Tab-separated table of C-alpha atoms in Angstrom:
chain	number	residue	atom	x	y	z
C	1	UNK	CA	0.000	0.000	0.000
C	2	UNK	CA	1.318	3.442	-0.929
C	3	UNK	CA	1.450	5.969	1.870
C	4	UNK	CA	-0.499	9.173	1.387
C	5	UNK	CA	0.458	10.972	4.569
C	6	UNK	CA	3.394	13.290	5.014
C	7	UNK	CA	4.764	14.051	8.439
C	8	UNK	CA	6.512	17.315	7.660
C	9	UNK	CA	5.337	20.365	9.561
C	10	UNK	CA	3.791	23.024	7.354
C	11	UNK	CA	5.617	26.288	7.109
C	12	UNK	CA	5.850	27.739	3.637
C	13	UNK	CA	9.267	26.238	2.856
C	14	UNK	CA	11.401	27.003	-0.166
C	15	UNK	CA	10.424	23.574	-1.450
C	16	UNK	CA	6.738	24.519	-1.277
C	17	UNK	CA	7.368	27.702	-3.250
C	18	UNK	CA	9.458	25.844	-5.827
C	19	UNK	CA	6.684	23.307	-6.228
C	20	UNK	CA	4.080	26.016	-6.813
C	21	UNK	CA	6.373	27.696	-9.312
C	22	UNK	CA	6.905	24.454	-11.236
C	23	UNK	CA	3.158	23.823	-11.277
C	24	UNK	CA	2.408	27.322	-12.562
C	25	UNK	CA	5.069	26.956	-15.257
C	26	UNK	CA	3.645	23.602	-16.360
C	27	UNK	CA	0.090	24.948	-16.453
C	28	UNK	CA	1.035	28.000	-18.522
C	29	UNK	CA	3.103	25.897	-20.923
C	30	UNK	CA	0.258	23.423	-21.399
C	31	UNK	CA	-2.160	26.224	-22.225
C	32	UNK	CA	0.409	27.518	-24.723
C	33	UNK	CA	0.681	24.116	-26.407
C	34	UNK	CA	3.748	22.589	-24.722
C	35	UNK	CA	3.197	19.341	-22.791
C	36	UNK	CA	6.815	18.783	-21.735
C	37	UNK	CA	6.810	20.714	-18.401
C	38	UNK	CA	3.562	19.050	-17.281
C	39	UNK	CA	4.891	15.602	-18.160
C	40	UNK	CA	8.179	16.273	-16.399
C	41	UNK	CA	6.389	17.531	-13.293
C	42	UNK	CA	4.041	14.551	-13.113
C	43	UNK	CA	6.983	12.185	-13.539
C	44	UNK	CA	8.361	13.490	-10.225
C	45	UNK	CA	5.130	12.532	-8.431
C	46	UNK	CA	4.954	8.845	-9.321
C	47	UNK	CA	5.766	7.741	-5.761
C	48	UNK	CA	3.814	10.537	-4.048
C	49	UNK	CA	0.060	10.072	-4.599
C	50	UNK	CA	-0.894	13.234	-2.687
C	51	UNK	CA	1.215	15.448	-4.944
C	52	UNK	CA	0.224	13.463	-8.019
C	53	UNK	CA	-3.507	13.817	-7.372
C	54	UNK	CA	-3.150	17.514	-6.567
C	55	UNK	CA	-0.905	18.391	-9.502
C	56	UNK	CA	-2.859	16.535	-12.162
C	57	UNK	CA	-6.025	18.150	-10.845
C	58	UNK	CA	-4.433	21.587	-11.080
C	59	UNK	CA	-3.355	20.839	-14.661
C	60	UNK	CA	-6.695	19.408	-15.729
C	61	UNK	CA	-8.401	22.669	-16.723
C	62	UNK	CA	-5.538	23.551	-19.037
C	63	UNK	CA	-5.548	19.963	-20.274
C	64	UNK	CA	-9.254	20.114	-21.062
C	65	UNK	CA	-8.439	22.972	-23.441
C	66	UNK	CA	-5.722	20.900	-25.116
C	67	UNK	CA	-7.256	17.450	-25.605
C	68	UNK	CA	-6.041	17.111	-29.199
C	69	UNK	CA	-2.525	18.157	-28.180
C	70	UNK	CA	-2.426	15.582	-25.388
C	71	UNK	CA	-3.815	12.917	-27.695
C	72	UNK	CA	-1.080	13.638	-30.220
C	73	UNK	CA	1.610	13.467	-27.536
C	74	UNK	CA	0.236	10.113	-26.403
C	75	UNK	CA	0.433	8.768	-29.957
C	76	UNK	CA	4.135	9.582	-29.896
C	77	UNK	CA	4.604	7.978	-26.474
C	78	UNK	CA	1.935	5.292	-26.092
C	79	UNK	CA	1.740	3.761	-22.645
C	80	UNK	CA	3.321	6.730	-20.871
C	81	UNK	CA	1.660	6.687	-17.403
C	82	UNK	CA	1.860	10.449	-16.937
C	83	UNK	CA	0.316	11.295	-20.312
C	84	UNK	CA	-2.379	8.664	-19.868
C	85	UNK	CA	-3.283	10.087	-16.479
C	86	UNK	CA	-3.176	13.712	-17.610
C	87	UNK	CA	-5.337	13.069	-20.673
C	88	UNK	CA	-7.763	10.937	-18.667
C	89	UNK	CA	-8.197	13.579	-15.959
C	90	UNK	CA	-8.473	16.334	-18.584
C	91	UNK	CA	-11.301	14.369	-20.206
C	92	UNK	CA	-13.034	14.075	-16.821
C	93	UNK	CA	-12.822	17.864	-16.508
C	94	UNK	CA	-14.167	18.258	-20.055
C	95	UNK	CA	-17.092	15.981	-19.138
C	96	UNK	CA	-17.752	18.097	-16.041
C	97	UNK	CA	-17.686	21.228	-18.207
C	98	UNK	CA	-20.156	19.632	-20.623
C	99	UNK	CA	-22.514	18.908	-17.724
C	100	UNK	CA	-22.294	22.428	-16.335
C	101	UNK	CA	-23.903	23.333	-13.025
C	102	UNK	CA	-27.437	22.212	-13.858
C	103	UNK	CA	-29.145	19.374	-12.040
C	104	UNK	CA	-29.352	16.114	-13.982
C	105	UNK	CA	-33.067	16.597	-14.702
C	106	UNK	CA	-32.310	19.910	-16.430
C	107	UNK	CA	-29.583	18.670	-18.777
C	108	UNK	CA	-30.222	18.822	-22.517
C	109	UNK	CA	-29.895	15.724	-24.697
C	110	UNK	CA	-26.766	17.237	-26.210
C	111	UNK	CA	-25.172	17.781	-22.807
C	112	UNK	CA	-25.887	14.192	-21.812
C	113	UNK	CA	-24.441	12.833	-25.074
C	114	UNK	CA	-21.289	14.923	-24.734
C	115	UNK	CA	-20.854	14.016	-21.079
C	116	UNK	CA	-21.129	10.269	-21.679
C	117	UNK	CA	-18.966	10.400	-24.819
C	118	UNK	CA	-16.197	12.193	-22.945
C	119	UNK	CA	-16.707	9.791	-20.061
C	120	UNK	CA	-16.057	6.794	-22.309
C	121	UNK	CA	-12.838	8.379	-23.568
C	122	UNK	CA	-11.769	9.228	-20.024
C	123	UNK	CA	-12.311	5.646	-18.870
C	124	UNK	CA	-10.290	4.302	-21.783
C	125	UNK	CA	-7.230	6.365	-20.900
C	126	UNK	CA	-7.580	6.015	-17.131
C	127	UNK	CA	-7.876	2.235	-17.381
C	128	UNK	CA	-4.767	2.261	-19.541
C	129	UNK	CA	-3.075	4.379	-16.851
C	130	UNK	CA	-3.986	1.723	-14.289
C	131	UNK	CA	-2.314	-0.935	-16.429
C	132	UNK	CA	0.744	1.256	-16.973
C	133	UNK	CA	1.160	1.958	-13.223
C	134	UNK	CA	-0.794	-0.636	-11.192
C	135	UNK	CA	0.225	0.798	-7.805
C	136	UNK	CA	-0.915	4.328	-8.638
C	137	UNK	CA	-4.191	5.219	-6.861
C	138	UNK	CA	-4.739	8.458	-8.785
C	139	UNK	CA	-6.259	6.948	-11.967
C	140	UNK	CA	-8.742	5.149	-9.720
C	141	UNK	CA	-9.573	8.451	-7.996
C	142	UNK	CA	-10.284	9.987	-11.410
C	143	UNK	CA	-12.422	6.981	-12.354
C	144	UNK	CA	-14.504	7.729	-9.266
C	145	UNK	CA	-15.207	11.216	-10.579
C	146	UNK	CA	-16.351	10.069	-13.998
C	147	UNK	CA	-18.457	7.365	-12.357
C	148	UNK	CA	-20.165	10.125	-10.385
C	149	UNK	CA	-20.762	12.287	-13.461
C	150	UNK	CA	-21.637	9.658	-16.064
C	151	UNK	CA	-21.960	6.240	-14.428
C	152	UNK	CA	-21.851	2.991	-16.370
C	153	UNK	CA	-23.311	1.001	-13.482
C	154	UNK	CA	-24.585	1.594	-9.983
C	155	UNK	CA	-21.587	0.492	-7.913
C	156	UNK	CA	-18.899	1.849	-10.221
C	157	UNK	CA	-17.609	4.610	-7.950
C	158	UNK	CA	-17.549	2.295	-4.927
C	159	UNK	CA	-15.470	-0.256	-6.840
C	160	UNK	CA	-12.990	2.443	-7.853
C	161	UNK	CA	-12.852	3.803	-4.294
C	162	UNK	CA	-12.042	0.345	-2.989
C	163	UNK	CA	-9.017	0.337	-5.282
C	164	UNK	CA	-7.972	3.764	-3.987
C	165	UNK	CA	-8.235	2.714	-0.350
C	166	UNK	CA	-6.067	-0.350	-0.980
C	167	UNK	CA	-3.315	1.943	-2.230
C	168	UNK	CA	-3.757	5.294	-0.443
C	169	UNK	CA	-6.651	5.369	2.036
C	170	UNK	CA	-6.080	9.022	2.985
C	171	UNK	CA	-6.044	10.404	-0.567
C	172	UNK	CA	-7.770	13.771	-0.205
C	173	UNK	CA	-9.600	14.230	-3.502
C	174	UNK	CA	-10.798	10.639	-3.652
C	175	UNK	CA	-12.306	10.881	-0.166
C	176	UNK	CA	-13.986	14.183	-1.017
C	177	UNK	CA	-15.438	12.571	-4.151
C	178	UNK	CA	-16.702	9.655	-2.076
C	179	UNK	CA	-18.407	12.072	0.317
C	180	UNK	CA	-20.102	13.757	-2.627
C	181	UNK	CA	-21.252	10.401	-4.012
C	182	UNK	CA	-22.847	9.597	-0.656
C	183	UNK	CA	-24.979	12.750	-0.531
C	184	UNK	CA	-28.697	12.534	-1.147
C	185	UNK	CA	-28.463	14.424	-4.450
C	186	UNK	CA	-26.197	11.655	-5.777
C	187	UNK	CA	-28.535	8.885	-4.553
C	188	UNK	CA	-26.987	8.465	-1.113
C	189	UNK	CA	-28.350	9.610	2.231
C	190	UNK	CA	-27.514	12.216	4.826
C	191	UNK	CA	-26.909	9.527	7.434
C	192	UNK	CA	-24.478	7.592	5.237
C	193	UNK	CA	-22.663	10.778	4.234
C	194	UNK	CA	-22.302	11.940	7.854
C	195	UNK	CA	-21.081	8.540	9.031
C	196	UNK	CA	-18.464	8.422	6.286
C	197	UNK	CA	-17.145	11.892	7.136
C	198	UNK	CA	-16.925	11.079	10.843
C	199	UNK	CA	-15.212	7.734	10.261
C	200	UNK	CA	-12.632	9.049	7.788
C	201	UNK	CA	-11.837	12.134	9.842
C	202	UNK	CA	-11.381	10.014	12.967
C	203	UNK	CA	-8.908	7.807	11.103
C	204	UNK	CA	-6.869	10.746	9.796
C	205	UNK	CA	-3.897	11.988	11.808
C	206	UNK	CA	-3.993	15.417	13.402
C	207	UNK	CA	-3.136	18.081	10.857
C	208	UNK	CA	-4.338	16.082	7.856
C	209	UNK	CA	-6.578	17.881	5.336
C	210	UNK	CA	-9.102	15.036	5.426
C	211	UNK	CA	-10.392	16.646	8.604
C	212	UNK	CA	-12.198	18.989	6.208
C	213	UNK	CA	-14.631	16.142	5.515
C	214	UNK	CA	-16.414	17.211	8.719
C	215	UNK	CA	-17.381	20.762	7.689
C	216	UNK	CA	-17.892	19.603	4.109
C	217	UNK	CA	-20.475	17.073	5.271
C	218	UNK	CA	-22.408	19.767	7.144
C	219	UNK	CA	-22.224	22.101	4.137
C	220	UNK	CA	-23.550	19.340	1.881
C	221	UNK	CA	-26.441	18.690	4.269
C	222	UNK	CA	-27.277	22.387	4.335
C	223	UNK	CA	-27.196	22.669	0.532
C	224	UNK	CA	-29.317	19.544	0.237
C	225	UNK	CA	-31.908	21.162	2.505
C	226	UNK	CA	-32.054	24.187	0.218
C	227	UNK	CA	-32.727	21.953	-2.789
C	228	UNK	CA	-35.653	20.061	-1.270
C	229	UNK	CA	-39.332	20.749	-1.570
C	230	UNK	CA	-41.572	23.153	-3.437
C	231	UNK	CA	-41.628	26.945	-3.430
C	232	UNK	CA	-43.493	27.117	-0.126
C	233	UNK	CA	-40.888	24.928	1.540
C	234	UNK	CA	-38.052	26.979	0.102
C	235	UNK	CA	-39.421	30.175	1.640
C	236	UNK	CA	-37.900	28.858	4.832
C	237	UNK	CA	-34.422	28.535	3.383
C	238	UNK	CA	-33.128	31.371	5.563
C	239	UNK	CA	-33.983	29.221	8.535
C	240	UNK	CA	-31.802	26.461	7.102
C	241	UNK	CA	-28.784	28.471	8.214
C	242	UNK	CA	-29.573	27.078	11.633
C	243	UNK	CA	-28.485	23.646	10.383
C	244	UNK	CA	-24.911	24.866	10.219
C	245	UNK	CA	-25.205	26.526	13.620
C	246	UNK	CA	-26.619	23.572	15.539
C	247	UNK	CA	-24.598	22.842	18.654
C	248	UNK	CA	-23.643	19.333	17.527
C	249	UNK	CA	-22.504	20.564	14.136
C	250	UNK	CA	-20.466	23.409	15.622
C	251	UNK	CA	-18.837	21.079	18.158
C	252	UNK	CA	-17.874	18.570	15.464
C	253	UNK	CA	-16.483	21.211	13.131
C	254	UNK	CA	-14.642	23.074	15.898
C	255	UNK	CA	-12.996	19.855	17.066
C	256	UNK	CA	-11.875	19.027	13.543
C	257	UNK	CA	-10.642	22.601	13.100
C	258	UNK	CA	-8.505	22.404	16.219
C	259	UNK	CA	-7.022	19.098	15.072
C	260	UNK	CA	-6.100	20.624	11.711
C	261	UNK	CA	-4.662	23.859	13.120
C	262	UNK	CA	-2.672	22.555	16.076
C	263	UNK	CA	-0.560	19.971	14.214
C	264	UNK	CA	-0.489	21.056	10.559
C	265	UNK	CA	1.167	18.772	8.031
C	266	UNK	CA	2.844	19.888	4.828
C	267	UNK	CA	0.309	18.599	2.326
C	268	UNK	CA	-0.544	19.813	-1.192
C	269	UNK	CA	-4.277	19.856	-0.378
C	270	UNK	CA	-3.953	21.776	2.891
C	271	UNK	CA	-5.051	25.023	1.233
C	272	UNK	CA	-8.185	23.357	-0.093
C	273	UNK	CA	-9.008	21.974	3.350
C	274	UNK	CA	-8.607	25.362	5.012
C	275	UNK	CA	-10.952	26.923	2.447
C	276	UNK	CA	-13.603	24.314	3.256
C	277	UNK	CA	-13.404	25.307	6.918
C	278	UNK	CA	-13.379	28.989	5.920
C	279	UNK	CA	-16.559	28.528	3.895
C	280	UNK	CA	-18.273	26.969	6.906
C	281	UNK	CA	-17.123	29.635	9.368
C	282	UNK	CA	-18.026	32.442	6.980
C	283	UNK	CA	-21.586	31.112	6.814
C	284	UNK	CA	-21.926	30.942	10.594
C	285	UNK	CA	-20.164	34.289	11.196
C	286	UNK	CA	-17.385	32.885	13.386
C	287	UNK	CA	-14.766	35.450	12.412
C	288	UNK	CA	-12.066	34.235	14.808
C	289	UNK	CA	-11.964	30.745	13.366
C	290	UNK	CA	-12.609	32.098	9.866
C	291	UNK	CA	-9.459	34.190	10.124
C	292	UNK	CA	-7.368	31.272	11.394
C	293	UNK	CA	-8.215	29.222	8.313
C	294	UNK	CA	-8.047	32.074	5.817
C	295	UNK	CA	-4.521	32.877	7.006
C	296	UNK	CA	-3.617	29.387	5.771
C	297	UNK	CA	-5.806	29.413	2.637
C	298	UNK	CA	-3.356	30.873	0.137
C	299	UNK	CA	-3.949	33.744	-2.275
C	300	UNK	CA	-6.342	32.045	-4.689
C	301	UNK	CA	-10.042	31.296	-4.176
C	302	UNK	CA	-10.886	27.616	-4.690
C	303	UNK	CA	-14.198	27.005	-6.416
C	304	UNK	CA	-15.880	24.504	-4.084
C	305	UNK	CA	-17.570	24.491	-1.697
C	306	UNK	CA	-17.840	28.313	-1.797
C	307	UNK	CA	-19.486	28.221	-5.245
C	308	UNK	CA	-22.540	26.607	-3.661
C	309	UNK	CA	-23.286	30.080	-2.272
C	310	UNK	CA	-22.383	32.318	-5.214
C	311	UNK	CA	-19.299	33.653	-6.978
C	312	UNK	CA	-16.432	31.948	-5.150
C	313	UNK	CA	-13.915	34.695	-5.955
C	314	UNK	CA	-16.219	37.399	-4.606
C	315	UNK	CA	-17.076	35.321	-1.535
C	316	UNK	CA	-13.384	34.720	-0.826
C	317	UNK	CA	-12.790	38.473	-0.854
C	318	UNK	CA	-15.820	39.053	1.375
C	319	UNK	CA	-14.651	36.406	3.824
C	320	UNK	CA	-11.205	37.991	4.057
C	321	UNK	CA	-12.792	41.374	4.703
C	322	UNK	CA	-15.066	39.904	7.381
C	323	UNK	CA	-12.016	38.349	9.065
C	324	UNK	CA	-10.141	41.641	9.016
C	325	UNK	CA	-7.567	40.469	6.460
C	326	UNK	CA	-6.211	42.550	3.610
C	327	UNK	CA	-7.401	41.739	0.074
C	328	UNK	CA	-5.289	39.298	-1.888
C	329	UNK	CA	-3.731	40.682	-5.046
């Protein structure tokens, strides 16, 4: 089993900055039509699933704009595990873009066709990535995402998650995807979702970003409540804010927050985890804890879960202002 936990204390090291610089260089080059920096960067992550999952995810939007380029590169180097993974994850992102933000019942026939067509291509390359690097959990994590978006069969995401947990049980993105798959809107239940978050967070070491499963579960329950019922029921959506403020919820989230803040680990998904907590604390107007997480949230707004509540970039700026922090430039 591949480890997915790092024991280094977080602290903004030169190595962290160099890693961000290399990622930015690779992303810009990919958008400009050069795959070499992205391939070289991913090659350095083959034994580090946390970095690999994070970096390929960060490259996926640029990759979704360059599908033909990546396909051509793969023809020149068939079987390359990094190209297979990058193209597969880029296709997952393209499928997500084709779906948009609409609920499944509101999708057009064209959107559904595009989503499933891209999903088939994504599976082809991700399954090839599994064969090229059998110990790598990241292709399985990406297969979970396409199984959520455009499933071939009912248990598909669970089967892929089982493969992830054999290799890297604490893989951040895969566990967040699993939580999403267990929500009511994806045919799960609030009870199952909450139990999963509690179990996984309990198993994570102090300082690990998977502790963000706790606030994420409460956010998902709140959003689910807003989506239920007819117009009359939705008039009471303001009252749903109380769901986030319930004593049990606050106690659970505060405990997880303290565990994350008191023993932070150097982890590529730490920023994402802190922004999940920040989204929760912004909604419940806890400015002290909001500030603590925003100070560790980096300069860039991450789309989810803030986008559930509006423009994530604007909300990030508003949260910083509410916490008494200067705007990020």
